Amino acid sequence: MTFGEQPAYLRVASDLREKIANGSLPPHTRLPSQARIREEYGVSDTVALEARKVLMAEGLVEGRSGSGTYVRERPVPRRVARSGFRPPSGASPFRQEQAAEDARGTWESSTEQEAATPEIAARLDIKTGDRVMRTRYVFRDAGEPMMLSTSWEPLEVTGRTPVMLPEEGPLGGCGVVERMAAIDVVVDNVTEEVGARPGLAEELLALGGVPGHVVMVIERTYYASGRAVETADVVVPADRYRIAYHLPVK
């Protein structure tokens, strides 16, 4: 087979990827062995191995100890809704979705104080080492982990107030807008930047992914009169979910 200018291992991976996509290699089918790939495509063992590594990194196949490499079943992506709309209750987007009768979502959280890292300090426009309240969330749908979120709030804004702990107190569990309003901080703007990267080991462990899987990361920051009052990283597995935005037209 003539491969042209593209590296041979990418051409082999592309052909195998197409076979997976069109059903020639359906889910749970064993991927051709390294020797079979070498013979079929006329490539070296190194090229065959690298092609298999590409498919594994893309999450299309998985290795089974002592058995070989198999095509993974591809889940139908589900939507994670993001919206510029907030009801009077101030609920977060996730909690809004769970209000539906057929929703089966749950979440768990843990909160603790810490010193702001240089990155978080820059996002909140505070000094490195300033105290922040960090809250980590794991969101589940029907028991399956679907989304992680870590938020940071500057304690110079919320410290010694009834909303210092996001998930406790009279407004525990309410959205950022409503909680801030309770201490006379009016949130008037929010920004979200969406990116993608390989998931960290601890993220993939929590989300039920495998090494090499890609996650989408939403970097969100709430502002009140230009001052950042909360910033968060929302992590979603890219192979199982799509992020859908519904923005109001003014």
PDB file of C-alpha atoms in Angstrom:
ATOM      1  CA  MET A   1       0.000   0.000   0.000  1.00  0.00           C
ATOM      2  CA  THR A   2       1.307   3.453  -0.895  1.00  0.00           C
ATOM      3  CA  PHE A   3       1.012   5.903   1.933  1.00  0.00           C
ATOM      4  CA  GLY A   4       2.226   9.152   0.371  1.00  0.00           C
ATOM      5  CA  GLU A   5       3.484  11.923   2.635  1.00  0.00           C
ATOM      6  CA  GLN A   6       1.312  11.183   5.682  1.00  0.00           C
ATOM      7  CA  PRO A   7       3.048   8.982   8.279  1.00  0.00           C
ATOM      8  CA  ALA A   8       2.222   5.336   7.696  1.00  0.00           C
ATOM      9  CA  TYR A   9       0.872   4.754  11.202  1.00  0.00           C
ATOM     10  CA  LEU A  10      -1.680   7.562  10.764  1.00  0.00           C
ATOM     11  CA  ARG A  11      -2.861   6.115   7.456  1.00  0.00           C
ATOM     12  CA  VAL A  12      -3.292   2.680   9.050  1.00  0.00           C
ATOM     13  CA  ALA A  13      -5.105   4.213  12.034  1.00  0.00           C
ATOM     14  CA  SER A  14      -7.349   6.195   9.672  1.00  0.00           C
ATOM     15  CA  ASP A  15      -8.337   3.080   7.736  1.00  0.00           C
ATOM     16  CA  LEU A  16      -9.080   1.127  10.927  1.00  0.00           C
ATOM     17  CA  ARG A  17     -11.001   4.113  12.313  1.00  0.00           C
ATOM     18  CA  GLU A  18     -13.168   4.133   9.177  1.00  0.00           C
ATOM     19  CA  LYS A  19     -13.881   0.427   9.578  1.00  0.00           C
ATOM     20  CA  ILE A  20     -14.974   1.049  13.150  1.00  0.00           C
ATOM     21  CA  ALA A  21     -17.181   3.957  12.041  1.00  0.00           C
ATOM     22  CA  ASN A  22     -18.897   2.047   9.201  1.00  0.00           C
ATOM     23  CA  GLY A  23     -19.473  -1.094  11.248  1.00  0.00           C
ATOM     24  CA  SER A  24     -16.947  -3.331   9.539  1.00  0.00           C
ATOM     25  CA  LEU A  25     -15.369  -3.621  12.977  1.00  0.00           C
ATOM     26  CA  PRO A  26     -18.399  -3.485  15.299  1.00  0.00           C
ATOM     27  CA  PRO A  27     -18.221  -2.957  19.077  1.00  0.00           C
ATOM     28  CA  HIS A  28     -16.633  -5.802  21.074  1.00  0.00           C
ATOM     29  CA  THR A  29     -14.859  -7.117  17.961  1.00  0.00           C
ATOM     30  CA  ARG A  30     -11.198  -7.903  18.410  1.00  0.00           C
ATOM     31  CA  LEU A  31      -8.935  -5.520  16.517  1.00  0.00           C
ATOM     32  CA  PRO A  32      -6.667  -7.231  13.973  1.00  0.00           C
ATOM     33  CA  SER A  33      -3.471  -8.397  15.649  1.00  0.00           C
ATOM     34  CA  GLN A  34      -0.213  -6.573  15.182  1.00  0.00           C
ATOM     35  CA  ALA A  35       0.963  -9.315  12.824  1.00  0.00           C
ATOM     36  CA  ARG A  36      -2.280  -9.089  10.814  1.00  0.00           C
ATOM     37  CA  ILE A  37      -1.971  -5.305  10.508  1.00  0.00           C
ATOM     38  CA  ARG A  38       1.635  -5.671   9.429  1.00  0.00           C
ATOM     39  CA  GLU A  39       0.722  -8.165   6.688  1.00  0.00           C
ATOM     40  CA  GLU A  40      -2.455  -6.433   5.486  1.00  0.00           C
ATOM     41  CA  TYR A  41      -0.956  -2.971   5.202  1.00  0.00           C
ATOM     42  CA  GLY A  42       2.621  -3.935   4.397  1.00  0.00           C
ATOM     43  CA  VAL A  43       4.083  -2.032   7.322  1.00  0.00           C
ATOM     44  CA  SER A  44       6.553  -2.726  10.099  1.00  0.00           C
ATOM     45  CA  ASP A  45       5.720  -3.915  13.589  1.00  0.00           C
ATOM     46  CA  THR A  46       6.510  -0.427  14.875  1.00  0.00           C
ATOM     47  CA  VAL A  47       3.984   1.173  12.509  1.00  0.00           C
ATOM     48  CA  ALA A  48       1.331  -1.385  13.438  1.00  0.00           C
ATOM     49  CA  LEU A  49       1.921  -0.769  17.138  1.00  0.00           C
ATOM     50  CA  GLU A  50       1.768   3.018  16.759  1.00  0.00           C
ATOM     51  CA  ALA A  51      -1.501   2.773  14.799  1.00  0.00           C
ATOM     52  CA  ARG A  52      -3.066   0.756  17.614  1.00  0.00           C
ATOM     53  CA  LYS A  53      -1.805   3.323  20.133  1.00  0.00           C
ATOM     54  CA  VAL A  54      -3.547   6.090  18.184  1.00  0.00           C
ATOM     55  CA  LEU A  55      -6.888   4.267  18.320  1.00  0.00           C
ATOM     56  CA  MET A  56      -6.468   3.603  22.030  1.00  0.00           C
ATOM     57  CA  ALA A  57      -5.656   7.267  22.701  1.00  0.00           C
ATOM     58  CA  GLU A  58      -8.822   8.238  20.817  1.00  0.00           C
ATOM     59  CA  GLY A  59     -10.861   5.904  22.999  1.00  0.00           C
ATOM     60  CA  LEU A  60     -11.994   3.786  20.045  1.00  0.00           C
ATOM     61  CA  VAL A  61     -10.436   0.557  21.297  1.00  0.00           C
ATOM     62  CA  GLU A  62      -9.396  -0.847  24.650  1.00  0.00           C
ATOM     63  CA  GLY A  63      -6.865  -3.451  25.695  1.00  0.00           C
ATOM     64  CA  ARG A  64      -7.961  -6.500  27.675  1.00  0.00           C
ATOM     65  CA  SER A  65      -5.254  -8.197  29.661  1.00  0.00           C
ATOM     66  CA  GLY A  66      -4.237 -11.501  28.109  1.00  0.00           C
ATOM     67  CA  SER A  67      -6.922 -11.238  25.422  1.00  0.00           C
ATOM     68  CA  GLY A  68      -6.054  -8.497  22.956  1.00  0.00           C
ATOM     69  CA  THR A  69      -7.434  -5.165  21.827  1.00  0.00           C
ATOM     70  CA  TYR A  70     -11.161  -4.733  21.243  1.00  0.00           C
ATOM     71  CA  VAL A  71     -13.416  -2.103  19.689  1.00  0.00           C
ATOM     72  CA  ARG A  72     -15.191  -0.103  22.391  1.00  0.00           C
ATOM     73  CA  GLU A  73     -18.913   0.452  22.303  1.00  0.00           C
ATOM     74  CA  ARG A  74     -19.450   4.112  21.501  1.00  0.00           C
ATOM     75  CA  PRO A  75     -22.093   5.744  23.698  1.00  0.00           C
ATOM     76  CA  VAL A  76     -24.643   8.055  22.096  1.00  0.00           C
ATOM     77  CA  PRO A  77     -23.567  11.521  23.289  1.00  0.00           C
ATOM     78  CA  ARG A  78     -25.979  13.227  25.668  1.00  0.00           C
ATOM     79  CA  ARG A  79     -26.417  16.950  26.114  1.00  0.00           C
ATOM     80  CA  VAL A  80     -25.243  19.074  29.007  1.00  0.00           C
ATOM     81  CA  ALA A  81     -27.305  22.253  28.751  1.00  0.00           C
ATOM     82  CA  ARG A  82     -25.773  25.648  29.446  1.00  0.00           C
ATOM     83  CA  SER A  83     -28.030  28.674  29.477  1.00  0.00           C
ATOM     84  CA  GLY A  84     -27.930  32.420  29.934  1.00  0.00           C
ATOM     85  CA  PHE A  85     -31.351  32.140  31.596  1.00  0.00           C
ATOM     86  CA  ARG A  86     -31.751  31.869  35.342  1.00  0.00           C
ATOM     87  CA  PRO A  87     -35.142  31.431  37.023  1.00  0.00           C
ATOM     88  CA  PRO A  88     -36.033  33.508  40.079  1.00  0.00           C
ATOM     89  CA  SER A  89     -34.899  30.649  42.330  1.00  0.00           C
ATOM     90  CA  GLY A  90     -31.298  31.166  41.192  1.00  0.00           C
ATOM     91  CA  ALA A  91     -30.742  27.435  40.732  1.00  0.00           C
ATOM     92  CA  SER A  92     -27.650  26.255  38.902  1.00  0.00           C
ATOM     93  CA  PRO A  93     -28.061  24.839  35.355  1.00  0.00           C
ATOM     94  CA  PHE A  94     -27.616  21.293  36.638  1.00  0.00           C
ATOM     95  CA  ARG A  95     -30.298  21.720  39.298  1.00  0.00           C
ATOM     96  CA  GLN A  96     -32.655  23.274  36.742  1.00  0.00           C
ATOM     97  CA  GLU A  97     -32.310  20.188  34.547  1.00  0.00           C
ATOM     98  CA  GLN A  98     -32.953  17.885  37.495  1.00  0.00           C
ATOM     99  CA  ALA A  99     -36.317  19.560  38.096  1.00  0.00           C
ATOM    100  CA  ALA A 100     -37.729  17.565  35.176  1.00  0.00           C
ATOM    101  CA  GLU A 101     -39.871  14.602  36.141  1.00  0.00           C
ATOM    102  CA  ASP A 102     -37.697  12.058  34.331  1.00  0.00           C
ATOM    103  CA  ALA A 103     -34.381  13.412  35.633  1.00  0.00           C
ATOM    104  CA  ARG A 104     -32.359  11.123  37.872  1.00  0.00           C
ATOM    105  CA  GLY A 105     -29.487  13.417  38.765  1.00  0.00           C
ATOM    106  CA  THR A 106     -27.661  13.585  42.070  1.00  0.00           C
ATOM    107  CA  TRP A 107     -24.529  15.343  43.250  1.00  0.00           C
ATOM    108  CA  GLU A 108     -22.091  15.346  46.112  1.00  0.00           C
ATOM    109  CA  SER A 109     -19.729  18.081  47.236  1.00  0.00           C
ATOM    110  CA  SER A 110     -16.892  18.892  49.600  1.00  0.00           C
ATOM    111  CA  THR A 111     -15.736  22.355  50.661  1.00  0.00           C
ATOM    112  CA  GLU A 112     -12.574  23.634  52.297  1.00  0.00           C
ATOM    113  CA  GLN A 113     -10.466  26.764  52.555  1.00  0.00           C
ATOM    114  CA  GLU A 114      -7.145  27.016  50.765  1.00  0.00           C
ATOM    115  CA  ALA A 115      -4.590  29.546  49.536  1.00  0.00           C
ATOM    116  CA  ALA A 116      -5.163  30.783  46.003  1.00  0.00           C
ATOM    117  CA  THR A 117      -2.693  29.409  43.466  1.00  0.00           C
ATOM    118  CA  PRO A 118      -1.196  31.864  40.951  1.00  0.00           C
ATOM    119  CA  GLU A 119      -3.692  30.691  38.290  1.00  0.00           C
ATOM    120  CA  ILE A 120      -6.771  31.053  40.513  1.00  0.00           C
ATOM    121  CA  ALA A 121      -5.499  34.340  41.902  1.00  0.00           C
ATOM    122  CA  ALA A 122      -5.203  35.703  38.362  1.00  0.00           C
ATOM    123  CA  ARG A 123      -8.724  34.586  37.492  1.00  0.00           C
ATOM    124  CA  LEU A 124     -10.174  36.183  40.636  1.00  0.00           C
ATOM    125  CA  ASP A 125      -7.874  39.229  40.460  1.00  0.00           C
ATOM    126  CA  ILE A 126      -6.574  38.658  43.989  1.00  0.00           C
ATOM    127  CA  LYS A 127      -3.098  38.015  45.368  1.00  0.00           C
ATOM    128  CA  THR A 128      -1.455  34.612  45.250  1.00  0.00           C
ATOM    129  CA  GLY A 129      -1.932  33.044  48.665  1.00  0.00           C
ATOM    130  CA  ASP A 130      -5.138  34.927  49.483  1.00  0.00           C
ATOM    131  CA  ARG A 131      -7.710  32.671  51.110  1.00  0.00           C
ATOM    132  CA  VAL A 132     -10.427  31.177  48.917  1.00  0.00           C
ATOM    133  CA  MET A 133     -13.242  28.722  49.500  1.00  0.00           C
ATOM    134  CA  ARG A 134     -12.875  25.745  47.183  1.00  0.00           C
ATOM    135  CA  THR A 135     -15.820  23.449  46.524  1.00  0.00           C
ATOM    136  CA  ARG A 136     -15.568  20.238  44.529  1.00  0.00           C
ATOM    137  CA  TYR A 137     -18.619  18.583  42.990  1.00  0.00           C
ATOM    138  CA  VAL A 138     -19.322  15.242  41.357  1.00  0.00           C
ATOM    139  CA  PHE A 139     -22.570  15.220  39.383  1.00  0.00           C
ATOM    140  CA  ARG A 140     -24.234  11.917  38.487  1.00  0.00           C
ATOM    141  CA  ASP A 141     -27.015  10.897  36.145  1.00  0.00           C
ATOM    142  CA  ALA A 142     -28.772   7.661  37.171  1.00  0.00           C
ATOM    143  CA  GLY A 143     -25.723   6.908  39.300  1.00  0.00           C
ATOM    144  CA  GLU A 144     -23.227   7.412  36.454  1.00  0.00           C
ATOM    145  CA  PRO A 145     -20.653  10.190  36.952  1.00  0.00           C
ATOM    146  CA  MET A 146     -21.222  12.780  34.234  1.00  0.00           C
ATOM    147  CA  MET A 147     -19.548  16.006  35.287  1.00  0.00           C
ATOM    148  CA  LEU A 148     -16.984  17.378  37.726  1.00  0.00           C
ATOM    149  CA  SER A 149     -16.833  20.950  38.938  1.00  0.00           C
ATOM    150  CA  THR A 150     -14.402  22.821  41.143  1.00  0.00           C
ATOM    151  CA  SER A 151     -15.254  26.369  42.193  1.00  0.00           C
ATOM    152  CA  TRP A 152     -13.307  29.021  44.053  1.00  0.00           C
ATOM    153  CA  GLU A 153     -14.736  32.066  45.832  1.00  0.00           C
ATOM    154  CA  PRO A 154     -12.578  34.804  47.411  1.00  0.00           C
ATOM    155  CA  LEU A 155     -13.117  34.914  51.151  1.00  0.00           C
ATOM    156  CA  GLU A 156     -12.629  38.665  51.104  1.00  0.00           C
ATOM    157  CA  VAL A 157     -16.084  38.683  49.474  1.00  0.00           C
ATOM    158  CA  THR A 158     -17.920  35.860  51.265  1.00  0.00           C
ATOM    159  CA  GLY A 159     -15.911  35.382  54.452  1.00  0.00           C
ATOM    160  CA  ARG A 160     -17.852  35.779  57.715  1.00  0.00           C
ATOM    161  CA  THR A 161     -21.160  35.931  55.820  1.00  0.00           C
ATOM    162  CA  PRO A 162     -24.100  33.496  55.747  1.00  0.00           C
ATOM    163  CA  VAL A 163     -23.058  32.345  52.247  1.00  0.00           C
ATOM    164  CA  MET A 164     -19.418  31.558  53.038  1.00  0.00           C
ATOM    165  CA  LEU A 165     -20.114  27.813  52.576  1.00  0.00           C
ATOM    166  CA  PRO A 166     -21.774  27.295  49.156  1.00  0.00           C
ATOM    167  CA  GLU A 167     -23.603  24.094  50.136  1.00  0.00           C
ATOM    168  CA  GLU A 168     -24.507  24.940  53.731  1.00  0.00           C
ATOM    169  CA  GLY A 169     -26.493  27.572  55.588  1.00  0.00           C
ATOM    170  CA  PRO A 170     -29.791  29.252  54.663  1.00  0.00           C
ATOM    171  CA  LEU A 171     -28.836  29.533  50.976  1.00  0.00           C
ATOM    172  CA  GLY A 172     -26.853  26.324  50.709  1.00  0.00           C
ATOM    173  CA  GLY A 173     -27.208  24.774  47.268  1.00  0.00           C
ATOM    174  CA  CYS A 174     -28.495  27.936  45.610  1.00  0.00           C
ATOM    175  CA  GLY A 175     -26.823  29.415  42.570  1.00  0.00           C
ATOM    176  CA  VAL A 176     -24.013  31.969  42.718  1.00  0.00           C
ATOM    177  CA  VAL A 177     -26.286  34.838  41.640  1.00  0.00           C
ATOM    178  CA  GLU A 178     -28.799  34.296  44.430  1.00  0.00           C
ATOM    179  CA  ARG A 179     -26.172  33.671  47.099  1.00  0.00           C
ATOM    180  CA  MET A 180     -24.249  36.817  46.216  1.00  0.00           C
ATOM    181  CA  ALA A 181     -27.424  38.886  46.125  1.00  0.00           C
ATOM    182  CA  ALA A 182     -28.040  37.872  49.744  1.00  0.00           C
ATOM    183  CA  ILE A 183     -24.894  39.777  50.757  1.00  0.00           C
ATOM    184  CA  ASP A 184     -25.675  42.740  48.472  1.00  0.00           C
ATOM    185  CA  VAL A 185     -23.285  41.682  45.716  1.00  0.00           C
ATOM    186  CA  VAL A 186     -25.063  41.997  42.360  1.00  0.00           C
ATOM    187  CA  VAL A 187     -23.739  39.602  39.740  1.00  0.00           C
ATOM    188  CA  ASP A 188     -24.162  41.218  36.341  1.00  0.00           C
ATOM    189  CA  ASN A 189     -21.926  39.199  34.028  1.00  0.00           C
ATOM    190  CA  VAL A 190     -20.601  35.687  33.502  1.00  0.00           C
ATOM    191  CA  THR A 191     -17.996  34.422  31.063  1.00  0.00           C
ATOM    192  CA  GLU A 192     -17.403  30.850  29.901  1.00  0.00           C
ATOM    193  CA  GLU A 193     -14.473  29.583  27.862  1.00  0.00           C
ATOM    194  CA  VAL A 194     -14.653  26.029  26.499  1.00  0.00           C
ATOM    195  CA  GLY A 195     -11.578  23.973  25.715  1.00  0.00           C
ATOM    196  CA  ALA A 196     -10.528  20.340  25.411  1.00  0.00           C
ATOM    197  CA  ARG A 197      -7.562  18.374  26.727  1.00  0.00           C
ATOM    198  CA  PRO A 198      -6.619  14.843  27.817  1.00  0.00           C
ATOM    199  CA  GLY A 199      -8.255  14.095  31.143  1.00  0.00           C
ATOM    200  CA  LEU A 200      -6.106  14.043  34.254  1.00  0.00           C
ATOM    201  CA  ALA A 201      -5.749  10.647  35.915  1.00  0.00           C
ATOM    202  CA  GLU A 202      -7.881  11.644  38.912  1.00  0.00           C
ATOM    203  CA  GLU A 203     -10.568  13.141  36.652  1.00  0.00           C
ATOM    204  CA  LEU A 204     -10.835  10.022  34.504  1.00  0.00           C
ATOM    205  CA  LEU A 205     -10.939   7.848  37.609  1.00  0.00           C
ATOM    206  CA  ALA A 206     -13.874   9.870  38.971  1.00  0.00           C
ATOM    207  CA  LEU A 207     -15.661   9.967  35.585  1.00  0.00           C
ATOM    208  CA  GLY A 208     -15.158   6.311  34.719  1.00  0.00           C
ATOM    209  CA  GLY A 209     -12.931   7.010  31.707  1.00  0.00           C
ATOM    210  CA  VAL A 210      -9.725   5.375  30.546  1.00  0.00           C
ATOM    211  CA  PRO A 211      -6.241   6.920  30.167  1.00  0.00           C
ATOM    212  CA  GLY A 212      -6.038   9.106  27.079  1.00  0.00           C
ATOM    213  CA  HIS A 213      -9.699  10.079  26.999  1.00  0.00           C
ATOM    214  CA  VAL A 214     -10.418  13.693  26.155  1.00  0.00           C
ATOM    215  CA  VAL A 215     -12.469  15.941  28.426  1.00  0.00           C
ATOM    216  CA  MET A 216     -14.129  19.278  27.735  1.00  0.00           C
ATOM    217  CA  VAL A 217     -13.357  21.992  30.271  1.00  0.00           C
ATOM    218  CA  ILE A 218     -15.582  25.014  30.836  1.00  0.00           C
ATOM    219  CA  GLU A 219     -13.756  27.827  32.613  1.00  0.00           C
ATOM    220  CA  ARG A 220     -16.522  29.964  34.130  1.00  0.00           C
ATOM    221  CA  THR A 221     -16.251  33.228  36.058  1.00  0.00           C
ATOM    222  CA  TYR A 222     -19.003  35.343  37.621  1.00  0.00           C
ATOM    223  CA  TYR A 223     -18.522  39.116  37.924  1.00  0.00           C
ATOM    224  CA  ALA A 224     -20.143  41.894  39.937  1.00  0.00           C
ATOM    225  CA  SER A 225     -19.373  45.374  38.580  1.00  0.00           C
ATOM    226  CA  GLY A 226     -16.206  44.027  36.992  1.00  0.00           C
ATOM    227  CA  ARG A 227     -15.040  42.177  40.081  1.00  0.00           C
ATOM    228  CA  ALA A 228     -14.709  38.380  39.916  1.00  0.00           C
ATOM    229  CA  VAL A 229     -16.696  36.786  42.745  1.00  0.00           C
ATOM    230  CA  GLU A 230     -16.500  33.133  41.702  1.00  0.00           C
ATOM    231  CA  THR A 231     -14.555  31.088  39.184  1.00  0.00           C
ATOM    232  CA  ALA A 232     -14.937  27.409  38.352  1.00  0.00           C
ATOM    233  CA  ASP A 233     -13.690  24.602  36.139  1.00  0.00           C
ATOM    234  CA  VAL A 234     -16.418  22.275  34.846  1.00  0.00           C
ATOM    235  CA  VAL A 235     -15.093  19.003  33.404  1.00  0.00           C
ATOM    236  CA  VAL A 236     -17.220  16.820  31.090  1.00  0.00           C
ATOM    237  CA  PRO A 237     -16.174  13.575  29.305  1.00  0.00           C
ATOM    238  CA  ALA A 238     -16.096  14.400  25.595  1.00  0.00           C
ATOM    239  CA  ASP A 239     -16.979  10.897  24.403  1.00  0.00           C
ATOM    240  CA  ARG A 240     -20.264  10.797  26.318  1.00  0.00           C
ATOM    241  CA  TYR A 241     -21.566  14.354  26.347  1.00  0.00           C
ATOM    242  CA  ARG A 242     -22.006  17.453  24.207  1.00  0.00           C
ATOM    243  CA  ILE A 243     -22.280  20.942  25.626  1.00  0.00           C
ATOM    244  CA  ALA A 244     -25.338  22.789  24.303  1.00  0.00           C
ATOM    245  CA  TYR A 245     -25.747  26.535  24.780  1.00  0.00           C
ATOM    246  CA  HIS A 246     -29.103  28.334  24.840  1.00  0.00           C
ATOM    247  CA  LEU A 247     -28.487  32.063  24.943  1.00  0.00           C
ATOM    248  CA  PRO A 248     -31.165  34.769  25.089  1.00  0.00           C
ATOM    249  CA  VAL A 249     -31.335  37.245  22.232  1.00  0.00           C
ATOM    250  CA  LYS A 250     -31.508  40.865  23.380  1.00  0.00           C
TER     251      LYS A 250
END
